Short mmCIF file of C-alpha atoms and ligand atoms in Angstrom, two decimals:
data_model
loop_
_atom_site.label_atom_id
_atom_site.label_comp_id
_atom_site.label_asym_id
_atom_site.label_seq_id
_atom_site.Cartn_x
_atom_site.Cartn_y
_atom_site.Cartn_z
CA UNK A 19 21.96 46.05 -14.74
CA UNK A 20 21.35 42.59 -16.53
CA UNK A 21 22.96 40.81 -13.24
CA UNK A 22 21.76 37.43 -14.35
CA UNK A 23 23.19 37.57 -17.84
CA UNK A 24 27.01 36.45 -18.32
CA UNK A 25 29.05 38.91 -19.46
CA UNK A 26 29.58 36.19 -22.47
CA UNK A 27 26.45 36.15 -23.06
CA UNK A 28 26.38 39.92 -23.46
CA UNK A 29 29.14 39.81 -25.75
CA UNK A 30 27.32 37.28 -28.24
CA UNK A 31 24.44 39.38 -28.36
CA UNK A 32 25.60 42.63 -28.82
CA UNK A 33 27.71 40.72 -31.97
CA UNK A 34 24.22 39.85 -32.79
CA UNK A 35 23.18 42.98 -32.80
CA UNK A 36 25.83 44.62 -34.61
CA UNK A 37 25.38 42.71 -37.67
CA UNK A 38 21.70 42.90 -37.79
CA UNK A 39 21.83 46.50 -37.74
CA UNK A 40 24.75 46.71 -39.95
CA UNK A 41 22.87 44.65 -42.31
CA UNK A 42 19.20 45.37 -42.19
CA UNK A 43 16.82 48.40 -43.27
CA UNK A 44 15.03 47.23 -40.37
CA UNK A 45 14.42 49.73 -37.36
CA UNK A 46 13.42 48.27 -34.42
CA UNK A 47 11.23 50.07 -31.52
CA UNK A 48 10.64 48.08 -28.34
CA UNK A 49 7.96 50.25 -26.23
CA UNK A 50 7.78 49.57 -22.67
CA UNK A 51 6.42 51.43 -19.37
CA UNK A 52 6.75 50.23 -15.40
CA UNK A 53 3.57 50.44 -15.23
CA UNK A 54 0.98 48.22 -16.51
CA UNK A 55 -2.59 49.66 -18.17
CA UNK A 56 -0.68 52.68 -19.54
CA UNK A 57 -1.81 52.28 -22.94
CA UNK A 58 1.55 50.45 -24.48
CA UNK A 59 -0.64 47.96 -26.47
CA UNK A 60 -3.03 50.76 -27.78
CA UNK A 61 -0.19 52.75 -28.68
CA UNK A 62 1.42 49.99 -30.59
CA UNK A 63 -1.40 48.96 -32.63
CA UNK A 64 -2.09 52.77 -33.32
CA UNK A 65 1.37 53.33 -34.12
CA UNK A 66 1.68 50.39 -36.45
CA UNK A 67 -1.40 52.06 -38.03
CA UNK A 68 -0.72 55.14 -38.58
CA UNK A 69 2.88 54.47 -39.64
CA UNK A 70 1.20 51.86 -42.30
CA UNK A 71 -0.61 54.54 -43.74
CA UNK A 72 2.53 56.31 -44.45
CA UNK A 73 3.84 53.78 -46.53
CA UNK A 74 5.87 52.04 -44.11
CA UNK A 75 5.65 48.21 -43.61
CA UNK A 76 5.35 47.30 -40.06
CA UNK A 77 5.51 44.12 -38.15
CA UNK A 78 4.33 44.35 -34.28
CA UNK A 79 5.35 41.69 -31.89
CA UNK A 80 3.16 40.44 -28.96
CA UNK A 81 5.79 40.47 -26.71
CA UNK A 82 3.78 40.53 -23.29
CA UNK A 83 3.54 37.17 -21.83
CA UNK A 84 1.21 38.33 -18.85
CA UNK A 85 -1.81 39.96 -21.31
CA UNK A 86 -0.94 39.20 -24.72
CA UNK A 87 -3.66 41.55 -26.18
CA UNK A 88 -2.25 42.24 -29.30
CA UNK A 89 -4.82 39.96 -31.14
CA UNK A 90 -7.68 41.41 -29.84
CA UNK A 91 -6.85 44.86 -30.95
CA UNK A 92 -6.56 43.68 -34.12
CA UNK A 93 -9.18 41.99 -34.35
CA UNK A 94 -7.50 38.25 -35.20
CA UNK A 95 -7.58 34.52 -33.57
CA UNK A 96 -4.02 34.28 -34.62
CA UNK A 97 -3.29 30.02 -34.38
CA UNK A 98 -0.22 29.92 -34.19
CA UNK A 99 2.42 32.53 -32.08
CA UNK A 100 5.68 33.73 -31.31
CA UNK A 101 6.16 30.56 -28.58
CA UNK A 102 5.50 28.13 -32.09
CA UNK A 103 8.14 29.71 -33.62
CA UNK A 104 10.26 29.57 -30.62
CA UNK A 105 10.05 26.30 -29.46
CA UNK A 106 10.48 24.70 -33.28
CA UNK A 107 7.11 24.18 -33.96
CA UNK A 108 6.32 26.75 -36.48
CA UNK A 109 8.62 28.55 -39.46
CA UNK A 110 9.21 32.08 -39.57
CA UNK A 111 6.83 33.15 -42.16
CA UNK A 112 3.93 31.00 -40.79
CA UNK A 113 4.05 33.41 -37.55
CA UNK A 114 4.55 36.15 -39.37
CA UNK A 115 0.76 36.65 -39.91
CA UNK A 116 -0.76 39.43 -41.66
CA UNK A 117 -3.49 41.53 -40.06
CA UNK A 118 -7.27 42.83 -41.62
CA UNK A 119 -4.65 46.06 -42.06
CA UNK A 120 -2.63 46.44 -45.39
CA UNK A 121 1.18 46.84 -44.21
CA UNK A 122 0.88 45.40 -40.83
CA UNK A 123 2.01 42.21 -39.78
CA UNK A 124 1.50 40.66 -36.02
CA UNK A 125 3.56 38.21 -34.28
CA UNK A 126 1.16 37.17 -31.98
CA UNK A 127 2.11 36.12 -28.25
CA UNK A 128 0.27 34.04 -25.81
CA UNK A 129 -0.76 34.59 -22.34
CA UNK A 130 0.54 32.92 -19.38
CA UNK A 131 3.51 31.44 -21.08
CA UNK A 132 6.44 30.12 -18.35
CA UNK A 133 9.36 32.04 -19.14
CA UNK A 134 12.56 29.86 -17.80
CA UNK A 135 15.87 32.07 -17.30
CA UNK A 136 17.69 29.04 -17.86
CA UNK A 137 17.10 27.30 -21.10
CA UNK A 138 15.43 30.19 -22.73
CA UNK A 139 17.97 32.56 -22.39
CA UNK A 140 18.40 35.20 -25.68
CA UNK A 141 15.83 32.88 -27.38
CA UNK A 142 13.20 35.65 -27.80
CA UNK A 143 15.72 38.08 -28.78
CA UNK A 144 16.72 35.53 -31.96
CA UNK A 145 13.11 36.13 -33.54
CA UNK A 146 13.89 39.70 -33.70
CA UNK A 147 17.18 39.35 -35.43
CA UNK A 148 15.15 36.58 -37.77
CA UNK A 149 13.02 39.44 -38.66
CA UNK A 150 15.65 42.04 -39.03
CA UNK A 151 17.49 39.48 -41.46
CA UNK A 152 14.73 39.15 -43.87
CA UNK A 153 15.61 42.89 -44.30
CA UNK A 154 11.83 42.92 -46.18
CA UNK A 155 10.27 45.35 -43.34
CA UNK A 156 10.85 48.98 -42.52
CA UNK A 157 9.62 48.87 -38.83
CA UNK A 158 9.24 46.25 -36.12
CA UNK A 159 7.02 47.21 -33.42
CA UNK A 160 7.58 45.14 -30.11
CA UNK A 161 5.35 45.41 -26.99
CA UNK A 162 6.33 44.92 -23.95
CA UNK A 163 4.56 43.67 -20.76
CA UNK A 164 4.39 46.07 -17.34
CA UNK A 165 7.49 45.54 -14.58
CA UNK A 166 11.33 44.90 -15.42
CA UNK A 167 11.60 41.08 -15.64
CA UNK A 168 14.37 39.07 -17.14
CA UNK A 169 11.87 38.74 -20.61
CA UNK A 170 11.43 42.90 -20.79
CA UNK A 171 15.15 43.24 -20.25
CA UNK A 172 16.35 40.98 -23.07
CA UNK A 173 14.39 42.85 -25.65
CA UNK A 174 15.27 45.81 -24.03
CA UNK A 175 19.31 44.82 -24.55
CA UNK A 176 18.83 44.10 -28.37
CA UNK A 177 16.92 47.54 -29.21
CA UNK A 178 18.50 50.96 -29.96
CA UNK A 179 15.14 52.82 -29.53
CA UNK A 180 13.28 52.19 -26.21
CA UNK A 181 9.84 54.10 -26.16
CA UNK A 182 8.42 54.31 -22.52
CA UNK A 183 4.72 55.40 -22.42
CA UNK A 184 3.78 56.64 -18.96
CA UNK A 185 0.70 58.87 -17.58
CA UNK A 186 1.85 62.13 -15.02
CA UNK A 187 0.89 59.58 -12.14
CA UNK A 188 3.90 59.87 -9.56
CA UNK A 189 3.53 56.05 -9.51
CA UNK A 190 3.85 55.33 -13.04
CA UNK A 191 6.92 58.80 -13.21
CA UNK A 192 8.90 56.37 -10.34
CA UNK A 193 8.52 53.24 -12.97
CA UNK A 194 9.74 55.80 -15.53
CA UNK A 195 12.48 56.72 -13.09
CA UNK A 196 13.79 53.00 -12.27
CA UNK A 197 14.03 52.45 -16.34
CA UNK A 198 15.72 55.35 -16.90
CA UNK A 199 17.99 54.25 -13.59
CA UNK A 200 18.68 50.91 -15.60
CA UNK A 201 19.00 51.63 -19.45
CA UNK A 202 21.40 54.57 -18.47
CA UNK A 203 24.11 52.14 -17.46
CA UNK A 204 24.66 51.02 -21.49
CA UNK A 205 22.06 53.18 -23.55
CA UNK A 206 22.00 56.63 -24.71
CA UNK A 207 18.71 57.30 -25.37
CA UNK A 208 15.30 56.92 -23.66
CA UNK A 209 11.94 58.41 -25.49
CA UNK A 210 9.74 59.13 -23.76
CA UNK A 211 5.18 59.82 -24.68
CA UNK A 212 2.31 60.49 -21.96
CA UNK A 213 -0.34 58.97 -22.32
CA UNK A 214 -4.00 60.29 -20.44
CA UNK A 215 -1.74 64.02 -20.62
CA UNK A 216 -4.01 66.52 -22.41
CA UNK A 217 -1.57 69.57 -22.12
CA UNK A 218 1.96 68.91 -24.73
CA UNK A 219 3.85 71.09 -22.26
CA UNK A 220 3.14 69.21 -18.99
CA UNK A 221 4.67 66.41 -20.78
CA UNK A 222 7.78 68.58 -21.84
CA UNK A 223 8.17 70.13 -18.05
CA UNK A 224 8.17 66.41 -16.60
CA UNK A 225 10.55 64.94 -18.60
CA UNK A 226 12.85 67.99 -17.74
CA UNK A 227 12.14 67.48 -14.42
CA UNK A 228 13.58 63.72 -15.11
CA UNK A 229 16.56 64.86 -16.62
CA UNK A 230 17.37 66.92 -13.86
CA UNK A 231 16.76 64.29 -11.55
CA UNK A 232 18.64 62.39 -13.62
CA UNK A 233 21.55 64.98 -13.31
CA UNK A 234 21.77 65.32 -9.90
CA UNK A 235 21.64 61.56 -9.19
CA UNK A 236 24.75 61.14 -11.81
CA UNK A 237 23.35 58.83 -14.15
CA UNK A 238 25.05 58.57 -17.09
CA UNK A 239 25.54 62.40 -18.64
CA UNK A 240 25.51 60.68 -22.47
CA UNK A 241 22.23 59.58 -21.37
CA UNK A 242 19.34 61.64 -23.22
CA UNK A 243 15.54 61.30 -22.67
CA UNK A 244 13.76 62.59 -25.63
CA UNK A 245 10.10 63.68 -25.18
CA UNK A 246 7.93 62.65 -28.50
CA UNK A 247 4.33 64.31 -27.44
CA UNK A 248 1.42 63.57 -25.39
CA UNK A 249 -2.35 61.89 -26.09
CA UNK A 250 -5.31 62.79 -24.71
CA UNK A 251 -7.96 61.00 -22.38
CA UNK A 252 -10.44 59.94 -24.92
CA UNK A 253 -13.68 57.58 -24.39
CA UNK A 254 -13.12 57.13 -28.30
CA UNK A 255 -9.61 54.99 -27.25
CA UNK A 256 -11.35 52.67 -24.68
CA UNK A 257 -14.44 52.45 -26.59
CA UNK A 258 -12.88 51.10 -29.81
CA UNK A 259 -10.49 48.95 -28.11
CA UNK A 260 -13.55 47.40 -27.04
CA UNK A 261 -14.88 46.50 -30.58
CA UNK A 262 -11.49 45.26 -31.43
CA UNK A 263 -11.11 48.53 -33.51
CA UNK A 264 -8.26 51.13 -33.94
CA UNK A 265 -9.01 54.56 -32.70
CA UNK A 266 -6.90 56.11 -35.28
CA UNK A 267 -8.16 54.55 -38.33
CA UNK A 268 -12.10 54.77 -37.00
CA UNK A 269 -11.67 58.52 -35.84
CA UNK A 270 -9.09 59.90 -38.38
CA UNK A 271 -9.73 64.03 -37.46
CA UNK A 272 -10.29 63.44 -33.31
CA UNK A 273 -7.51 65.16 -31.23
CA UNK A 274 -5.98 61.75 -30.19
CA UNK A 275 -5.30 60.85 -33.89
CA UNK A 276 -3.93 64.25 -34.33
CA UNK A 277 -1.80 63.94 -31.00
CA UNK A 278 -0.45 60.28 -31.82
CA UNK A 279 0.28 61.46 -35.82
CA UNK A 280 2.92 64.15 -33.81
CA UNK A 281 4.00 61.18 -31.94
CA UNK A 282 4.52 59.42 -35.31
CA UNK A 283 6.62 63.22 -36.88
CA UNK A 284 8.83 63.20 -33.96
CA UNK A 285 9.14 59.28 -33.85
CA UNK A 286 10.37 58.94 -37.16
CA UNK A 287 13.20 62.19 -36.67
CA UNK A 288 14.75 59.97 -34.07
CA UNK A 289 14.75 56.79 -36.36
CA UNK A 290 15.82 58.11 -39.46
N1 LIG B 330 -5.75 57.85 -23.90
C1 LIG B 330 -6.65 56.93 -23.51
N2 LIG B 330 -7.94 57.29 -23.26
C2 LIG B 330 -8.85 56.39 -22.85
N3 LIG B 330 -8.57 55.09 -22.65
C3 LIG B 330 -7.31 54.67 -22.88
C4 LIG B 330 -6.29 55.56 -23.33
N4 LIG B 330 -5.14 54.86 -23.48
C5 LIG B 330 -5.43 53.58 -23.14
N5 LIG B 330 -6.74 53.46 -22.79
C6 LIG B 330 -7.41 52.23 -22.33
O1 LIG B 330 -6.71 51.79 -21.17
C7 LIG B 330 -6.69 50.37 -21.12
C8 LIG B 330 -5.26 49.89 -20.99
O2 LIG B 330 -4.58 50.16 -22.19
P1 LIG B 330 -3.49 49.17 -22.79
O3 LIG B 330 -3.05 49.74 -24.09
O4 LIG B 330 -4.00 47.76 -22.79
O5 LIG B 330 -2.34 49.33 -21.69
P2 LIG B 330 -1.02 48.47 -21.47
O6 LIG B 330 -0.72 47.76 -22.75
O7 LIG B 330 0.02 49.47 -21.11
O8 LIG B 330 -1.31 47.53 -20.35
C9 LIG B 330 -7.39 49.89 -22.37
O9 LIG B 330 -8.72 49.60 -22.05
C10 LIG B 330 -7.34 51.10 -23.32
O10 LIG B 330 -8.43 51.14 -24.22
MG1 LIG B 331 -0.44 45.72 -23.08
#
């Protein structure tokens, strides 16, 4: 899968990995898709809210380098971001910003930045395993850009829980497909939420259907996908994204609060 990582390379970070784990209270989510415009960055933010209310203290990381968006859903003009940190300018805690929300804390990314598979190598990953060693959070968010590149696959090595959003589209079910094609090979889980899906059981047929597929292409049979629930279309979602505004704080009782707080109840089972 990772064909332009060494297998030393490998090794070293799944040490990594290991003792951060081993060591930290710190669960880590990275949430991904193929696809790009499938709601990962609305989910995220949503997520991180929802889960805040519950008592849990969240840090989300900008981790899309095409649309870092992050910022604008939370309404901040963050100066300094995860690329400050990275390339020595900035200390951990001074990226480490906190957000108008109590309990959430944003590692802002930046747009356009040139990722170089030479130098940079595992150098994204190391922020996460910063974070995990302050052991002082209970949940780091990370959001992913759309497509399988070289920066989606190293956060995708260092996390145990992989969350792919996806819509019913057949175009955005054949991204789904690929990912499940490629974390199969050394992970044993995939979750799995629909996003624009108004109907909980279309979501629950489809991933079956992906299993199946999964089954009679022989991918890995330790390999699970693990459906967490669905949210609705909602003008409410677009329209506070918008105003730099979380749907799920602004519209506390609408159906796509209610849908992503299931989300949240069968998120958390697989964590803890
Ligand atoms: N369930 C939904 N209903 C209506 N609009 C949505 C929904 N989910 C996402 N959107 C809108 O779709 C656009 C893309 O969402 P975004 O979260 O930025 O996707 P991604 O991060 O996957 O590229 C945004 O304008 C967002 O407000
Ligand atoms: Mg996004």
């Amino acid at each position: 899968m990772f064909n332009s990582i060494s297998s030393q390379a490998s090794k070293l970070i799944n040490l990594t990995k290991r003792r951060s784990i081993k060591e930290s209270k710190t669960k880590l989510l990275t949430i991904t898709s193929g696809k790009g415009g499938v709601g990962k960055s609305t989910f995220t933010a949503n997520m991180a809210y929802l889960l805040s209310k519950r008592g849990y203290k969240v840090v989300v990381i900008d981790a899309d380098i095409g649309l870092a968006n992050m910022q604008v859903l939370f309404n901040m003009r963050p100066a300094l971001t995860l690329f400050d940190y990275i390339e020595g300018h900035a200390k951990l805690d001074e990226v480490l910003l906190q957000t108008p929300y109590e309990n959430i804390t944003l590692v802002a990314g930046k747009s356009g930045f040139q990722y170089s598979n030479h130098s940079n190598s595992f150098v994204f990953s190391r922020i996460v395993e910063d974070i995990l060693n302050l052991n002082k959070f209970d949940i780091v968010l990370i959001d992913t850009g759309a497509g399988l590149n070289e920066y989606v696959k190293e956060f995708l090595q260092i996390s145990d829980h992989i969350l792919a959003i996806t819509t019913t589209d057949p175009s955005a079910l054949t991204d789904v497909y690929a990912l499940m094609k490629m974390l199969s090979k050394d992970k044993n889980q995939l979750k799995i939420c629909f996003n624009h899906t108004k109907n909980y059981k279309i979501g629950q047929t489809i991933t079956n259907s992906l299993e199946s597929l999964a089954k009679n292409n022989r991918l890995n049979p330790e390999f699970m996908i693990e459906y967490i629930g669905n949210v609705s279309t909602s003008h409410n979602i677009s329209t506070t994204g918008r105003l730099r505004k979380l749907f799920s704080n602004e519209f506390k009782n609408d159906t796509v609060t209610k849908e992503l707080e299931i989300v949240i109840n069968a998120l958390l089972k697989t964590l803890y």
